[in-house]
Structure formats: structure tokens, C-alpha cells
Amino acid sequence: MKIDPEKCISCLECIDYCPMKCILEGEEATYMDQDECVECGVCLRAAVCPTEAIYMPEEAFQYPRSIRREFSDPAVQYPTLKQGGRGTEEMKTNDVTGRYRRGEYGMALEFGRPGTGTRISEIEKVLKVLLKMDVEVEKSNPVFLLLKDEATGEMKPEVLNEKVLSAILEFKITENQLEDAVNTLRPVLAEVDTVVSWGLATRFASDGTLPVRSRLAQIGLPARPNAKINMGMGRPIVEA
Amino acid sequence: MSHSLHRNGTEENLQNDYTFYARASRWVNREGCGPKLRKILEIILSEKPVNFGSSQAGKNAKAGLDPAEYAKTLDKAYGVACCFSDKKSIKSALVKLKEADTGISIVTGGLIDEIVAIAEEIGIKPHTAFLSLGIHGKKALLPEAQVLEMTTMCGHGLVSFKLSKAVIKKVQSGEMSPEEGATLLAQPCPCGIFNSDRCEALLQQCQKKE
């Protein structure tokens, strides 16, 4: 996003809306730090500028900067995936896709969430480790559109410094791999220069319980008391 | 996108906060799902959600999204999102959805034990849970808990820490009421899963702390 210095009256009405704190007060006018801006569009949609000085510049649509909008503005759809958000259905439709079955756990590492944003380089650090682990990495995720080398997790050099509001790495493990996966990833996540929200998708057991909750507590990674639950109302349902 | 997961808060202040998302799958039942999504929208609106919206519509109810306008967008969409503030409403919506049997996947967010109990009461079997294992990495970048409890109600991260802090300050100084503050903070989240009732309650607590 940019602010037209000819129109800006430095009223600062927009300044608090920016999730990346990149709207700055200048001598003549308010301006956006282009390196920090993730092109999420919040400042524009807020419609608080009395002179309509905020605008989406042409360069926001040009690669590689264009990936900022794709990963930051939920209204923008990934051209190849035909869906927005962060480009993945994860467990939302698991009752009809059967993506995660009993005996498996889906894991999602969401970089830059909550509210800090992330450089693509931080995702690369963890992806390189993930690809060395014996796990099934989800390749229909839009992060994979940014890869130079699918075998190593090396990203295209031009995207490494691009900043996005958040992006997700998804992978699948067997029930038996839980402790190993957690122990491998914890030290890696501790070193990244952003925050990561960690999620785990699991089928309910046939008796309606979630046995993984006690396992997670035992390994010192307890689940929060609140979660997202697929209610099993999709049809045709995948029961396995 | 795990947008309604990772809502920060205490077990106490997460009570009466239920997110709802109906989602057609790209691989299974998205083709021609518009009429089914409209039926789902009709059902949830009958139960008076606190907020509703979608990225496709570009705004939420608190930002003035008209239900009829929302319904028109559903031929080009694949989901319907909203949130509720009481157990009775979400339970009643789920009962009606069970009867409607649209075949579209339904995801409800909230306290696990409460959601599981609701499912049992109405005779449905929850299929999959998405658990939150907390925040990792450089946590020094994060603001205080009271700010996160508000901003994480928009899973896409569109409600800024700075705006939340500014609203807290205005509420504490009496420049803004908790209700006005909650309505303002709900604006940037087009999906409509930002629960302004819960936010208002959180802002009232901030007022008391002052």
C-alpha cells in the first residue's frame, strides 16, 4: 500500500489500523514502510482516510511482491488453487475428504500468527528440517508454489525477503511419530525470528474422545481448552 | 487457513464464544454449492449470530454487511462464517442444520468439552478436532494477554495490536464505551468471526482494572 503525499493531511487516522505497524509519521506526510508492508489492505478497507490518500500501487501486483497480497489479504485467491485465506482446507472438510484418518495426525505450523507477520526465509528454515523428517508434507499448500527445490525445501531466492501476514506449513504424521516430531521441531521453532501458532488435527476416537490430549499433556505440549471441531455433517462422510 | 483456531483467552472468558464455519470442499462438493450455502445462511441468521461475513463479501455485519447482499455472493463462494455468543443459539442452529442435511461440512469453534457435549445432546458425532498447541518462536514480539485475547478473534491477523491498545486506552479514559470499542475492533475482520460481545466483555474488564 502507499499513501499519496500530495493528498495526505497527516491526520494519523490510519496509523493504528496497520497490523504491521508500518504506517509512519513523516515530516511532510504519513508514509508506509514498503519493506514492512504486507499488502493486506486493512488500511484501505478501513476507509478512515478523509482525503482518500491510501491506494494499492501497481507494484503490489508484480511478482515477487505480489505474494504479499496472496498470503495476507484473505479476499485474494491463489490463482492456481482458486481459494483464498491461507489456501488450505486442512480439517474443515475432513469429514468428506478423509485427509486425516484414524491413526494419523495432521499438523499445521502457522508462521507470523498472531499478528507479527513473517519473512518467507523463516518458513524456509523449518521446511528444510521438515523435509528431512519422515513425514508427509502437504504439497497442495500455496507455500509450495514458492519452492525452488521440493527435495530440500529451498525457496526461490527472490521470495526469501518478502514479508507476509502469515503462511502455513502442513504435514501429516502417524500416531507413533508424535513425540519424535514434537522433539525435533521444538528447538527449530525456538530459533525463528517470528511467532508460530502450532495446530494438530486429529480424528475423534470411536468412543467420542480425543486421546491425543493426554499424550500432549504428558510431553509438555498441552492443547488449549478451545478448538475447532468438524461436526461430521458433511456428506458423503468418510468414516475411516 | 486455521482462522478460527488459536483464539487466546482463559477458560472463563472463552465461554460463550462460538465460531461457526460451513465449508464446501474443492475436491468433493463445491460445484454448485451456492443454494446450499444460502440455506445454511438462512438457518444461522434465524439464530441471531453476533456477527457474520466473508472475505468474498469484503466486510462483516458489524461493518454493515447486509444479509441479502451476503447471500448474493454465495454463488461465487465456498463458505459461510459467523459467531455466536450463547450456547442456546449455536445448539439450535446445529439442530436445524442436521434437519436440513445439506452435506456441506460444518465446523464449530469453542471450548472442546462444551462443543462435544452439545453434539451429544443433539445426536451428532464430531468427526475431527483441530487443537491449538500454543504459540512458539519469538514470543517477545507479542503484546500483553489482554491485547491478544481481542486480536486473535480475527484469525487472519487483520486486527492490529496497535488498534487494540488504542481502543483499550480510549475505553479506560472514558472516551469510548466498551460497546463502541468492540464494534470498532470488529471492523477489519471481514469473515465476521470476531465476537464483538466477547470483546465488549473484555473491554469492560479493562475498564475495571484502570
Short mmCIF file of C-alpha atoms in Angstrom, two decimals, chain A residues 33 37 52 106 121 139:
data_model
loop_
_atom_site.label_atom_id
_atom_site.label_comp_id
_atom_site.label_asym_id
_atom_site.label_seq_id
_atom_site.Cartn_x
_atom_site.Cartn_y
_atom_site.Cartn_z
CA ASP A 33 7.45 1.44 5.17
CA CYS A 37 4.02 -3.58 4.42
CA GLU A 52 -8.56 9.05 0.09
CA GLY A 106 -2.31 -33.53 10.77
CA SER A 121 13.07 -17.01 4.89
CA LYS A 139 2.22 -30.06 -1.22
#
